[in-house]
CSV table of C-alpha atoms in Angstrom, one decimal:
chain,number,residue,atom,x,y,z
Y,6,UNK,CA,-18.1,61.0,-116.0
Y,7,UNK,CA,-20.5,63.5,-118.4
Y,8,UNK,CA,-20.0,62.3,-121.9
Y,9,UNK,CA,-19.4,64.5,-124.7
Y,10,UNK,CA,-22.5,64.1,-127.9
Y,11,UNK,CA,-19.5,63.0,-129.8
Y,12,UNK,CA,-19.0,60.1,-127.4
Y,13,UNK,CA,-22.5,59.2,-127.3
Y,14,UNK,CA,-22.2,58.7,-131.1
Y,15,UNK,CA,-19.8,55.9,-130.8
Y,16,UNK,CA,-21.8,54.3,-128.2
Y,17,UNK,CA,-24.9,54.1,-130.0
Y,18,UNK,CA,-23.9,53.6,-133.7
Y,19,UNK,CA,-24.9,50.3,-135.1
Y,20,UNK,CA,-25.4,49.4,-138.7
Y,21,UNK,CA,-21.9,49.9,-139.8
Y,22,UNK,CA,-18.1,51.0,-140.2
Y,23,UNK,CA,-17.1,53.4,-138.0
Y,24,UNK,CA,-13.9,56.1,-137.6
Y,25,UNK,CA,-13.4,57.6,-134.8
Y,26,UNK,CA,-10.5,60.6,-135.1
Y,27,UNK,CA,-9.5,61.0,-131.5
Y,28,UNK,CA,-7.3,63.4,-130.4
Y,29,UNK,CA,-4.8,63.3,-127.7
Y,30,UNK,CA,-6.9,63.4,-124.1
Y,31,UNK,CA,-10.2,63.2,-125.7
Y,32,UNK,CA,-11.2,59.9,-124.0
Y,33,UNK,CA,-11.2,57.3,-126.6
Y,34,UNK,CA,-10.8,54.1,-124.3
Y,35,UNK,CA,-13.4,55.3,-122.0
Y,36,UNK,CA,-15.6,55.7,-125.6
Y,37,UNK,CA,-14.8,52.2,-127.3
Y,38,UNK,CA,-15.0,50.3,-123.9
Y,39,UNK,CA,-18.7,51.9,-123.0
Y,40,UNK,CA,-19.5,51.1,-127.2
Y,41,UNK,CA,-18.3,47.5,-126.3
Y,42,UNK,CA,-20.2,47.5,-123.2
Y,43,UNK,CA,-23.4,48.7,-125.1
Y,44,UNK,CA,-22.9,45.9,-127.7
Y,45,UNK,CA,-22.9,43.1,-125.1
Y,46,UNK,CA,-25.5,44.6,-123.1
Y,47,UNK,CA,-27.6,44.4,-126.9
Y,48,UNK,CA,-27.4,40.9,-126.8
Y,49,UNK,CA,-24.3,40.4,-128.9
Y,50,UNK,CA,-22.1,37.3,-127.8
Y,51,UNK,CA,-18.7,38.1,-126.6
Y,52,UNK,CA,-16.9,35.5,-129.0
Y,53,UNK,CA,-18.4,38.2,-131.8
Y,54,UNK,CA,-16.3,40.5,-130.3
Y,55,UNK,CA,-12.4,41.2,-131.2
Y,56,UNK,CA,-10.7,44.3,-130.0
Y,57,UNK,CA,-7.2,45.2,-130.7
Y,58,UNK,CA,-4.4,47.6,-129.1
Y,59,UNK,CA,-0.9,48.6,-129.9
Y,60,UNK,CA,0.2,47.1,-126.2
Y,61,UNK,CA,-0.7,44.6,-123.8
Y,62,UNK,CA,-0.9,47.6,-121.5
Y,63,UNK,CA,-3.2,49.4,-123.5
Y,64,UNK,CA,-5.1,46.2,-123.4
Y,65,UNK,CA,-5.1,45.3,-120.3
Y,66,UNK,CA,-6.7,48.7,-119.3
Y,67,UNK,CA,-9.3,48.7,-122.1
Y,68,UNK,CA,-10.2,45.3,-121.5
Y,69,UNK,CA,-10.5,46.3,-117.3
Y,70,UNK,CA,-12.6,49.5,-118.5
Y,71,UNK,CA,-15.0,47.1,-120.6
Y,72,UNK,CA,-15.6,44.2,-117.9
Y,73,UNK,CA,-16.4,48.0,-115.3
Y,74,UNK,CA,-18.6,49.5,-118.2
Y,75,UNK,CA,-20.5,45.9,-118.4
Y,76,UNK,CA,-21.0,45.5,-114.9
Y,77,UNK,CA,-22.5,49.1,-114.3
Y,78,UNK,CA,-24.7,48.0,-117.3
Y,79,UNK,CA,-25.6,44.6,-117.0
Y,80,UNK,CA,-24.9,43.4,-113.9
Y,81,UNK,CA,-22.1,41.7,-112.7
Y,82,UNK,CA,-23.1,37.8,-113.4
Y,83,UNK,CA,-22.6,38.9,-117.0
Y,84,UNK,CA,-18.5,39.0,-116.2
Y,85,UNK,CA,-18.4,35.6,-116.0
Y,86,UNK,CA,-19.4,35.0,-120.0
Y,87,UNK,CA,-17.2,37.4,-121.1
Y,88,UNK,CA,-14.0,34.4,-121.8
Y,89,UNK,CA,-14.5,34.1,-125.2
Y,90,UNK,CA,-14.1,38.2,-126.1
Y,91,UNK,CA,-10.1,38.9,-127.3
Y,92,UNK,CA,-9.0,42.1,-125.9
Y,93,UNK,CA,-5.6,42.5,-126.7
Y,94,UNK,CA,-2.7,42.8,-129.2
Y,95,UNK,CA,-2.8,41.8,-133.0
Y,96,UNK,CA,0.0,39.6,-132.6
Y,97,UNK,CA,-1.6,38.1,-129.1
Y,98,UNK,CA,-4.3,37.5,-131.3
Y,99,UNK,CA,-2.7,36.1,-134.5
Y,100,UNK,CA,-0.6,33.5,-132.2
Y,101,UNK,CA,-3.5,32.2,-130.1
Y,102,UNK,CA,-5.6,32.0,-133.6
Y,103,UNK,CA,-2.9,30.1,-135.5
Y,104,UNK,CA,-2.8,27.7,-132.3
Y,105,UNK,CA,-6.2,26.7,-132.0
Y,106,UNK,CA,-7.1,26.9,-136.0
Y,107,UNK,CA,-4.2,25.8,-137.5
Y,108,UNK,CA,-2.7,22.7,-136.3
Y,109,UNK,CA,0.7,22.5,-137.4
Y,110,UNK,CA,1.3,25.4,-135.3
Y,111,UNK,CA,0.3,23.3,-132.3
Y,112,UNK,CA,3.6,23.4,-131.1
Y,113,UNK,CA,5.2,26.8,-132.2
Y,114,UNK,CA,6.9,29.4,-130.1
Y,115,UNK,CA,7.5,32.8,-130.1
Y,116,UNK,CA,11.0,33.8,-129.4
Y,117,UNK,CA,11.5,37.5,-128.1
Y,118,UNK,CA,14.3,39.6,-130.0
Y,119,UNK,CA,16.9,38.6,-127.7
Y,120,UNK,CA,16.2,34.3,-128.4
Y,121,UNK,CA,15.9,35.2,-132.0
Y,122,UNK,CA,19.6,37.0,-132.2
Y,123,UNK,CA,20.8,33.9,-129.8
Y,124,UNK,CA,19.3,31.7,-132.7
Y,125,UNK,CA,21.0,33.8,-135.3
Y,126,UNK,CA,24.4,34.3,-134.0
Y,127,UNK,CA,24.1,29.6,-133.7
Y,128,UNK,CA,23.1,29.6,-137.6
Y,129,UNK,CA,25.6,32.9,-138.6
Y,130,UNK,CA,27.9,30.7,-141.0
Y,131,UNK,CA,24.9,28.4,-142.5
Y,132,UNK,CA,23.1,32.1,-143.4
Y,133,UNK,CA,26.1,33.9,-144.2
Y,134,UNK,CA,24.9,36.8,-142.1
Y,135,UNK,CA,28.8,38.4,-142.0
Y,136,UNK,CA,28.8,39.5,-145.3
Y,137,UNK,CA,25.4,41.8,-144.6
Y,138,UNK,CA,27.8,43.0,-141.7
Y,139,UNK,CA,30.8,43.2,-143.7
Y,140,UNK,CA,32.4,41.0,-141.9
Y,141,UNK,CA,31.1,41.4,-138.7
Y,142,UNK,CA,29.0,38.8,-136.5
Y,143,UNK,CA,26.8,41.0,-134.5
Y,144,UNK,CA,26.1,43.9,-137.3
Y,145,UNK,CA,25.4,40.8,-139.6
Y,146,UNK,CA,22.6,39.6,-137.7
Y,147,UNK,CA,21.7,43.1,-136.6
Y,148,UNK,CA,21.0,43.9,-140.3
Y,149,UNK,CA,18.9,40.5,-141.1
Y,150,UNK,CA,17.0,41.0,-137.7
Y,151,UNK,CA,15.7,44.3,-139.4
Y,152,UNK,CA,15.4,43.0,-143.0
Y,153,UNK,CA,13.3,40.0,-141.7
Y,154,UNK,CA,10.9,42.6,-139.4
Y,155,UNK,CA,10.4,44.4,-143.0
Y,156,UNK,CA,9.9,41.6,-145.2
Y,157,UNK,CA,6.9,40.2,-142.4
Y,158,UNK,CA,5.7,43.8,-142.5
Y,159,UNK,CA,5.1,44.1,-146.0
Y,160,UNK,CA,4.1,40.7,-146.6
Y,161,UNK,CA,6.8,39.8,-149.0
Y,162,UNK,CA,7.9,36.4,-150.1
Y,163,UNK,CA,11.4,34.7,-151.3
Y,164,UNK,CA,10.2,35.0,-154.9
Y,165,UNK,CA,9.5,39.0,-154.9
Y,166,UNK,CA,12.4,39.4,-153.0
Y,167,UNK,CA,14.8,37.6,-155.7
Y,168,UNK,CA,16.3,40.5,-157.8
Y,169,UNK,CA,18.0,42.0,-154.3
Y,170,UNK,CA,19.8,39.0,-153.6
Y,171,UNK,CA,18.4,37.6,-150.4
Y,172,UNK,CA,15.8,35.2,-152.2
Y,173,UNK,CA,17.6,32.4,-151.4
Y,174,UNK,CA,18.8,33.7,-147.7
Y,175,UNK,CA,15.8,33.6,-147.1
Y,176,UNK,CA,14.4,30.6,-147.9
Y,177,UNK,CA,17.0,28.7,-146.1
Y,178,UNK,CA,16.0,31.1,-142.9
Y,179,UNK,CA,12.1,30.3,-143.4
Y,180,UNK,CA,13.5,26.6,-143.2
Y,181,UNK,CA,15.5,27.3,-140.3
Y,182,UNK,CA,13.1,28.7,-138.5
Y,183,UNK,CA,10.5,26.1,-138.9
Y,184,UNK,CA,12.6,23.1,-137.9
Y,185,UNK,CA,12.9,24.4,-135.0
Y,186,UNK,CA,9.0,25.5,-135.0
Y,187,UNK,CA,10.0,29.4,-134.0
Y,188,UNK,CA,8.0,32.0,-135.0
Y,189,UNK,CA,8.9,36.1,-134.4
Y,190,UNK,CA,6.8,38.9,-134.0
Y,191,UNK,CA,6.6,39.6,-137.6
Y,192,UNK,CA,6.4,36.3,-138.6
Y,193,UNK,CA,3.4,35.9,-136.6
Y,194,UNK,CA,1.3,38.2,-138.5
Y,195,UNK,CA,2.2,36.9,-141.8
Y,196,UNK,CA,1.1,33.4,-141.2
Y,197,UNK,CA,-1.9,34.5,-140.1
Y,198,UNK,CA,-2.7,36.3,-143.0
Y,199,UNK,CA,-1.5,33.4,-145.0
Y,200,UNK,CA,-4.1,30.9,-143.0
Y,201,UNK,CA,-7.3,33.8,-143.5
Y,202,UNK,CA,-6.4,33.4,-146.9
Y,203,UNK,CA,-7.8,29.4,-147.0
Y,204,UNK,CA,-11.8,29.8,-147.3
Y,205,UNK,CA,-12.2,26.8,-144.7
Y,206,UNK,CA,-9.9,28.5,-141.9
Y,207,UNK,CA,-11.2,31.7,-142.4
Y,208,UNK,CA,-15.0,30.5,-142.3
Y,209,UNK,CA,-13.5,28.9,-138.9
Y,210,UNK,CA,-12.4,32.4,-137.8
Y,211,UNK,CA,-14.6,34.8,-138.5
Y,212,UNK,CA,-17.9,32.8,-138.4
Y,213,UNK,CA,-19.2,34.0,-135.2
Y,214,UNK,CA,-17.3,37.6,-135.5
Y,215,UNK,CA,-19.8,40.5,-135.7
Y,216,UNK,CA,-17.4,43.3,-134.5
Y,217,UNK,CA,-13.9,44.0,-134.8
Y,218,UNK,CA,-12.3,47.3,-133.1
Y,219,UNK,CA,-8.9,48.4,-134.0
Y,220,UNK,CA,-6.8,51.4,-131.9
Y,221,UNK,CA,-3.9,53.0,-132.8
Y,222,UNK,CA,-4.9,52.5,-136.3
Y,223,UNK,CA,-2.7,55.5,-137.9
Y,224,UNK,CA,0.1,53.0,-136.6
Y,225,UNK,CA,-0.8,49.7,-138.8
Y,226,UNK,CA,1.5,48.4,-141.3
Y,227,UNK,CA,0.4,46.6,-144.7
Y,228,UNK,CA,0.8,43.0,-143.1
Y,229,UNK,CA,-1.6,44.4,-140.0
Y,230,UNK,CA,-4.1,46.5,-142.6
Y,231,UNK,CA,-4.1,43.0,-144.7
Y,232,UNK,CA,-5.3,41.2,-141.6
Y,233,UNK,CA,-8.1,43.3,-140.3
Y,234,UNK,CA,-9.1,43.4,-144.3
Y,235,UNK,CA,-9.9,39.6,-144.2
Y,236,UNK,CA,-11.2,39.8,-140.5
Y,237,UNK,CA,-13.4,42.7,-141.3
Y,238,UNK,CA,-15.4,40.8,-144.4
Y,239,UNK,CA,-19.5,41.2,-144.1
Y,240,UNK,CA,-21.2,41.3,-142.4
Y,241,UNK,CA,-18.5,42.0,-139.7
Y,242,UNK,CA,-18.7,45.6,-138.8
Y,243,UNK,CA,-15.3,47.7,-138.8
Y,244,UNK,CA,-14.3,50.1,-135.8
Y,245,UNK,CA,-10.7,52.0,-136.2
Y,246,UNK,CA,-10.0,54.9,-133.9
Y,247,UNK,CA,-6.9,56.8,-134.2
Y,248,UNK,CA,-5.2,59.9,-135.1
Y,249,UNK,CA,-3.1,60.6,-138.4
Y,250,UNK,CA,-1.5,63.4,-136.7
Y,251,UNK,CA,-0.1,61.1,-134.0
Y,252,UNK,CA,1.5,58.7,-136.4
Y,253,UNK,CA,5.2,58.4,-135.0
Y,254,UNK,CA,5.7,54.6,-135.9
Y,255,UNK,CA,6.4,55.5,-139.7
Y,256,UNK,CA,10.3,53.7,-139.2
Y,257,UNK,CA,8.9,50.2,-138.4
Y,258,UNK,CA,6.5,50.1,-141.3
Y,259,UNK,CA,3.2,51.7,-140.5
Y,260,UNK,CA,1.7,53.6,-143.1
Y,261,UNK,CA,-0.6,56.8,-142.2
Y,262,UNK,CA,-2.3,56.4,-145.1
Y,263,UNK,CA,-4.6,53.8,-144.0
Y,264,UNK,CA,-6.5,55.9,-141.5
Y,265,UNK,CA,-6.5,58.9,-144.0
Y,266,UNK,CA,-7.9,57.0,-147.2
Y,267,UNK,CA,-10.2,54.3,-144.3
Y,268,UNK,CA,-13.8,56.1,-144.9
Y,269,UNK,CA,-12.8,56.5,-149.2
Y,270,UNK,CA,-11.9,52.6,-148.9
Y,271,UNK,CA,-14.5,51.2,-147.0
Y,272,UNK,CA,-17.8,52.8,-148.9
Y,273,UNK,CA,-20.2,54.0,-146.0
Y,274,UNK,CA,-18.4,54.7,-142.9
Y,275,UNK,CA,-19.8,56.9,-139.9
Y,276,UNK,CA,-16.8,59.5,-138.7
Y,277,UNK,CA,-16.9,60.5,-135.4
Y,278,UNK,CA,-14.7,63.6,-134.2
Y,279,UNK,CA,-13.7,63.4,-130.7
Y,280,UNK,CA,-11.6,66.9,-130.6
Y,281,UNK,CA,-12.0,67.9,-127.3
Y,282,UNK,CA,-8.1,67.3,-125.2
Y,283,UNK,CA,-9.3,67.1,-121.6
Y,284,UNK,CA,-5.8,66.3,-120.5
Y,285,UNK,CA,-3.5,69.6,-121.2
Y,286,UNK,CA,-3.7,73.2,-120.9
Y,287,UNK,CA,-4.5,75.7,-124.2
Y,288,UNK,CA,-1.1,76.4,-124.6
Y,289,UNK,CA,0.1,73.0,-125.0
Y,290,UNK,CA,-3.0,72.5,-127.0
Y,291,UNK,CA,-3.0,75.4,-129.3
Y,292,UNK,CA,0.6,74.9,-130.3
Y,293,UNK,CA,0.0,71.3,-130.7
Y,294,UNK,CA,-2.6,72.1,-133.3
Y,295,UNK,CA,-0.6,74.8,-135.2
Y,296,UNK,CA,2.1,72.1,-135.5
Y,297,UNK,CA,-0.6,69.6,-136.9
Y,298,UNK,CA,-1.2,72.2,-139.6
Y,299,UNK,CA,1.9,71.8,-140.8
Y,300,UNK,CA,1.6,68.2,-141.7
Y,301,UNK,CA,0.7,67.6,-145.0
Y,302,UNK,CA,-2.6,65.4,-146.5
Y,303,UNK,CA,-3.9,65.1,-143.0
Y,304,UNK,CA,-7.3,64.6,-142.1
Y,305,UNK,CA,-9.2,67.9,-141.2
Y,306,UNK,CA,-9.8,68.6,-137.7
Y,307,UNK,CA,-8.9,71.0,-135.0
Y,308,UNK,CA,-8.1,70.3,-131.1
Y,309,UNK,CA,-9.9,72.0,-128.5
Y,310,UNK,CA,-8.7,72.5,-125.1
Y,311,UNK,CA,-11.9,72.2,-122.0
Y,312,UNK,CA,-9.1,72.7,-119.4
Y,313,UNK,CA,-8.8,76.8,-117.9
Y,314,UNK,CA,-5.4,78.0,-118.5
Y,315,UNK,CA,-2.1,78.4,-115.5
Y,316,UNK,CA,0.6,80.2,-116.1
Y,317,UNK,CA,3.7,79.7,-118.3
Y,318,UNK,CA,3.3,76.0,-119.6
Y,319,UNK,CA,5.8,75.6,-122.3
Y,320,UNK,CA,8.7,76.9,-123.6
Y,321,UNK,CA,9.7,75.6,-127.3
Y,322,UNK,CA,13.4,75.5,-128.2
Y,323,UNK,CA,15.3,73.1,-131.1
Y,324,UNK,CA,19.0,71.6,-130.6
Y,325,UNK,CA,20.6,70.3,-134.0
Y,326,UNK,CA,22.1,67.2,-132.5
Y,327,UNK,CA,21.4,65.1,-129.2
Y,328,UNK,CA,24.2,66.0,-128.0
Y,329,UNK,CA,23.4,70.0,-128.0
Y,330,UNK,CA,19.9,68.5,-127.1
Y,331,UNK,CA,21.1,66.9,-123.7
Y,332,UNK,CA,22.9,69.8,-122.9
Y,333,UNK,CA,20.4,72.0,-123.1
Y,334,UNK,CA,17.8,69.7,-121.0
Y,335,UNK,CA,20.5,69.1,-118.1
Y,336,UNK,CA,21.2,73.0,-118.4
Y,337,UNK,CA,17.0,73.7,-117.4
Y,338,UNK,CA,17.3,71.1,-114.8
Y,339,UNK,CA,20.4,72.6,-113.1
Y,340,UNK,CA,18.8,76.2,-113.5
Y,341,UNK,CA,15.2,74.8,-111.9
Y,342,UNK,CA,17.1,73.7,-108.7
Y,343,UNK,CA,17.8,77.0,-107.2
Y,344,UNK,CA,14.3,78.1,-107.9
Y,345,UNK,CA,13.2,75.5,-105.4
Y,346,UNK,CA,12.5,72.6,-107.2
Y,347,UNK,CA,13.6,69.3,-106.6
Y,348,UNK,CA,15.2,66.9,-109.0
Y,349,UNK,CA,12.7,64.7,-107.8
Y,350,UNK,CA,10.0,67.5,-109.2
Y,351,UNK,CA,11.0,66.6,-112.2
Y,352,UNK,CA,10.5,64.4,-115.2
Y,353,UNK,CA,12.1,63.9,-118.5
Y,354,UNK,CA,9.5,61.8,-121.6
Y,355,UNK,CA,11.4,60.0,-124.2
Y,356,UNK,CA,10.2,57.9,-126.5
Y,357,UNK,CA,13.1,55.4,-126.2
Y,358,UNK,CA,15.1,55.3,-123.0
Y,359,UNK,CA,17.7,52.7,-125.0
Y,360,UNK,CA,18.2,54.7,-128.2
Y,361,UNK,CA,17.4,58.4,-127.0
Y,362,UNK,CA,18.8,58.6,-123.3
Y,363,UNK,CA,22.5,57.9,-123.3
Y,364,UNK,CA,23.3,61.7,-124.1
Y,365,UNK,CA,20.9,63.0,-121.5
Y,366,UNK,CA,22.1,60.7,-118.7
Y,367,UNK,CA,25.8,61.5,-119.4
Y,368,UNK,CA,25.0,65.7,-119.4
Y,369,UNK,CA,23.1,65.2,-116.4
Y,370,UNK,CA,26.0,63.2,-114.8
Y,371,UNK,CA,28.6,65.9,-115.6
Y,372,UNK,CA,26.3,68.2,-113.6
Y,373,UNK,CA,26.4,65.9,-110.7
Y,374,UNK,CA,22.1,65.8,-111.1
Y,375,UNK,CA,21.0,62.1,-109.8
Y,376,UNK,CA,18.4,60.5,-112.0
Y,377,UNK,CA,16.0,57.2,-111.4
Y,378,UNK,CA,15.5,55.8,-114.8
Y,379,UNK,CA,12.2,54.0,-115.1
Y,380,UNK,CA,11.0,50.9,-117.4
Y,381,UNK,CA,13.2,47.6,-117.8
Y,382,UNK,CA,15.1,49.1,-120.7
Y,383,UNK,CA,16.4,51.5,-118.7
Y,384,UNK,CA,18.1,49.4,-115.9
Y,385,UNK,CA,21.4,49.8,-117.0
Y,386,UNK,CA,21.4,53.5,-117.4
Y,387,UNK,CA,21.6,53.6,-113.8
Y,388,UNK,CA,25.6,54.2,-113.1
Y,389,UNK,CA,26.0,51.6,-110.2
Y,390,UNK,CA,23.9,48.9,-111.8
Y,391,UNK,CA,26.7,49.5,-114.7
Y,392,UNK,CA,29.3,49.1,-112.5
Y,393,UNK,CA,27.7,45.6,-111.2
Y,394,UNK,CA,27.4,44.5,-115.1
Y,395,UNK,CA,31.0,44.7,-116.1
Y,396,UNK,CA,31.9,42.9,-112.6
Y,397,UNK,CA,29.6,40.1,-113.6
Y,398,UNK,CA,31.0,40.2,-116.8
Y,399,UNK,CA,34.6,40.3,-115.9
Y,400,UNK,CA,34.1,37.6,-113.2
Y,401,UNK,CA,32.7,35.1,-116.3
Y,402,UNK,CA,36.1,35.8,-117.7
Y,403,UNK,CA,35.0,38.0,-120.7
Y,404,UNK,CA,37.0,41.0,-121.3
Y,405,UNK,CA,34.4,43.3,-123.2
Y,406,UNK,CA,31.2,45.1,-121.9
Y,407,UNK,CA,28.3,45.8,-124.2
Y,408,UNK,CA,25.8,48.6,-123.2
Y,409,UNK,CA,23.5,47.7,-126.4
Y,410,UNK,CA,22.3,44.0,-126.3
Y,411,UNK,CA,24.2,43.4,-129.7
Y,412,UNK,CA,26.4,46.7,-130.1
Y,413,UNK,CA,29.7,47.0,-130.4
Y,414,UNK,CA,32.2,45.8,-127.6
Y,415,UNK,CA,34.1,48.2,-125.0
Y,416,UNK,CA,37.3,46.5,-123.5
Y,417,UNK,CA,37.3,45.9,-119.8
Y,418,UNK,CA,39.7,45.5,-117.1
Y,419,UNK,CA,40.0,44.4,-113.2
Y,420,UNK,CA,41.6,47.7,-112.7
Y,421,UNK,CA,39.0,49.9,-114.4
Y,422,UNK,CA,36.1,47.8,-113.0
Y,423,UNK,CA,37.6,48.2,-109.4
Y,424,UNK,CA,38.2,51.7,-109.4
Y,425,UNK,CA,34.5,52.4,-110.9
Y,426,UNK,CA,32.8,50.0,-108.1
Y,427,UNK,CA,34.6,52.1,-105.7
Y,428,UNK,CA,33.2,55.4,-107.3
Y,429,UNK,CA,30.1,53.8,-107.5
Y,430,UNK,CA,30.1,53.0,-103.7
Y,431,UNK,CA,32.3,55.0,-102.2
Y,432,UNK,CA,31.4,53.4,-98.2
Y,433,UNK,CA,32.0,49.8,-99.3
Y,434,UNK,CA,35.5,48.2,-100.3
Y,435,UNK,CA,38.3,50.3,-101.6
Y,436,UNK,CA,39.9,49.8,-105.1
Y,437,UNK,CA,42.5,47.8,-104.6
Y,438,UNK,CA,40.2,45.3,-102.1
Y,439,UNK,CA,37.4,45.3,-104.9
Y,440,UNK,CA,40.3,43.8,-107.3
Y,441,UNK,CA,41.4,41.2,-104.8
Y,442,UNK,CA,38.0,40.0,-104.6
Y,443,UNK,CA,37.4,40.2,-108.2
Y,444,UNK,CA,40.6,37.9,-108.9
């Protein structure tokens, strides 16, 4: 592909921190994995190397991009020293750092959100989680699951948490949680930062790092910036690339500031612009940009568009709740059909499938408009695999369905469950048959 001069730049700079501001569909991965490709093929060892992404996904494709970029460079018996380079996610990172550094976490785990709300709901009485639920188990735990996520995020401890009343909570869940040698997501980062902090572990670390790259950076929060500060000591040289307009991840803790304030904090930093959006038509582009304006204490920069314009691309329209807002989506899609577009022609984004979809499945259902929900989140949106989860869950002998993991409870029957398998499949059994079976 013909690099832009701006690309270039990123390849070849050396000496010191760099920014890169990239803008949606400017090409940023194919930028850092040639600059990473450029670094090995100058003789720097992979083990010097530590590149972080938001996602395994995203890592997994920049980490392909780099072992391409390094082959087309320097030959392909160069893949094969390439082990020691992390590509991957902070907490990836953090975990595999605090097993083979630190050896009390030897034998740690991480549990997943689901383990750690089974562990919970075990210790509920010993942590007294109803009363943060008001009497309620589930919306107890609920509430600590996201009180713990922000006290790892901002690095807090029992004693400057004290004055709220959770000091103590806490401590006995710290306790808890290493008895049993579990560590969560948040957790993960926070001991790490912790270890860093010990001259001898860090000197362990970051001895042979010369280069740390960090994407996504608008979306780091203070636990994640404190990190890649102690990483990113001299004479390691500092590479963040990201967008302060794109900053969506505000609600879990990151803080946009960071990328703003980055070349003010760090002293000398190169900032590369890559501004050119290769993936979307001027329309889309243009009023992308004129929302960007609008955003205040933002870095300055404008988007340009390479790609030739076609036609009407966008049409911009606001809906005051998510109900109005799924109403007026299934509305388009029901008017598209007749036009001569298939349903299959069509796609709805969101950002969450579990927290955002639920009205836009249920206008489009009223419609009669099939959908196939992708990702694993979205498995249950699907009406028939619904129908099969309150079977199962009748048929264990429970009596309530939950459509969120740990929501609130919706009483089921063998007569309703019947009748909505029958719906579901209307060539198979009929209601009444469905219930003799089920009891």
């Amino acid at each position: 592909m013909q690099l832009t001069p701006e690309q270039e730049k990123v390849i070849a700079h050396r000496g010191g921190d760099l920014q890169i501001v990239a803008c949606a569909g400017a090409g940023k991965t194919e930028a850092i994995s040639r600059r990473v490709a450029s670094l090995l093929h100058d003789g720097v060892e992979p083990r010097a190397i530590i590149a972080f992404t938001f996602t395994e996904k995203a890592g997994s494709e920049l980490k392909e991009r780099i072992y391409r970029r390094t082959e087309e460079l320097s030959g392909r018996e160069v893949l094969d020293r390439l082990g020691p380079m992390f590509v991957g996610t902070i907490h990836g990172w953090c975990f595999h750092m605090l097993q083979d550094c630190v050896p009390h976490f030897g034998n740690h785990e991480v549990i997943d959100e689901h383990r750690h709300a089974a562990f919970l709901s075990r210790e509920v009485r010993s942590l007294n989680l109803k009363e943060l639920g008001k009497g309620r188990h589930w919306a107890g735990i609920q509430e600590w699951t996201r009180l713990v996520d922000v006290i790892g995020n901002e690095l807090m401890t029992p004693r400057m948490i004290e004055d709220s009343g959770l000091g103590e909570r806490f401590k006995n869940y710290i306790d808890l949680m290493e008895r049993f040698h579990f560590l969560t997501f948040s957790s993960i980062i926070s001991q790490a930062v912790a270890e860093l902090g010990k001259p001898e572990v860090h000197r362990r670390v970051c001895g042979p790092l010369r280069h740390l790259v960090v994407d996504e950076y608008q979306d780091i929060n203070p636990a994640q910036e404190r990190l890649i500060q102690l990483l990113s000591r001299p004479p390691v040289q500092l590479c963040v690339v990201g967008d302060d307009d794109q900053a969506i991840y505000q609600w879990r803790g990151s803080d946009v500031r960071n990328i703003v304030s980055f070349a003010k904090r760090r002293g000398s930093v190169e900032v590369v612009k890559l501004l050119e959006n290769r993936r979307s038509r001027p329309l889309i582009v243009e009023t992308a940009a004129q929302f960007a304006r609008s955003i205040p204490d933002r870095l300055p920069k404008k988007m340009r568009t390479v790609r030739g314009a076609s036609g009407p691309m966008l049409s911009v329209w606001r809906a005051t709740t998510d109900i109005e807002e799924g109403e007026i989506i299934a509305d388009t899609v029901e008017a598209l059909s007749p036009k001569g577009f298939r349903f299959a022609d069509i796609a709805i984004l969101l950002r969450s499938v579990r927290t955002a979809g639920r009205p836009i499945f249920d206008a489009l259902a009223r419609r009669g408009i099939p959908i196939a929900c992708g990702g694993r989140t979205g498995l249950f949106v699907h009406p028939e695999i619904d129908a099969i989860g309150r079977m199962y869950t009748l048929i264990a002998g429970f009596d309530e369905w939950r459509t969120e993991s740990h929501g609130p409870g919706e009483p089921i029957d063998v007569v309703a469950v019947s009748e909505n398998l029958a719906k579901q499949f209307p060539r198979g059994r009929t209601a009444p048959e469905i219930e003799g079976f089920i009891t």
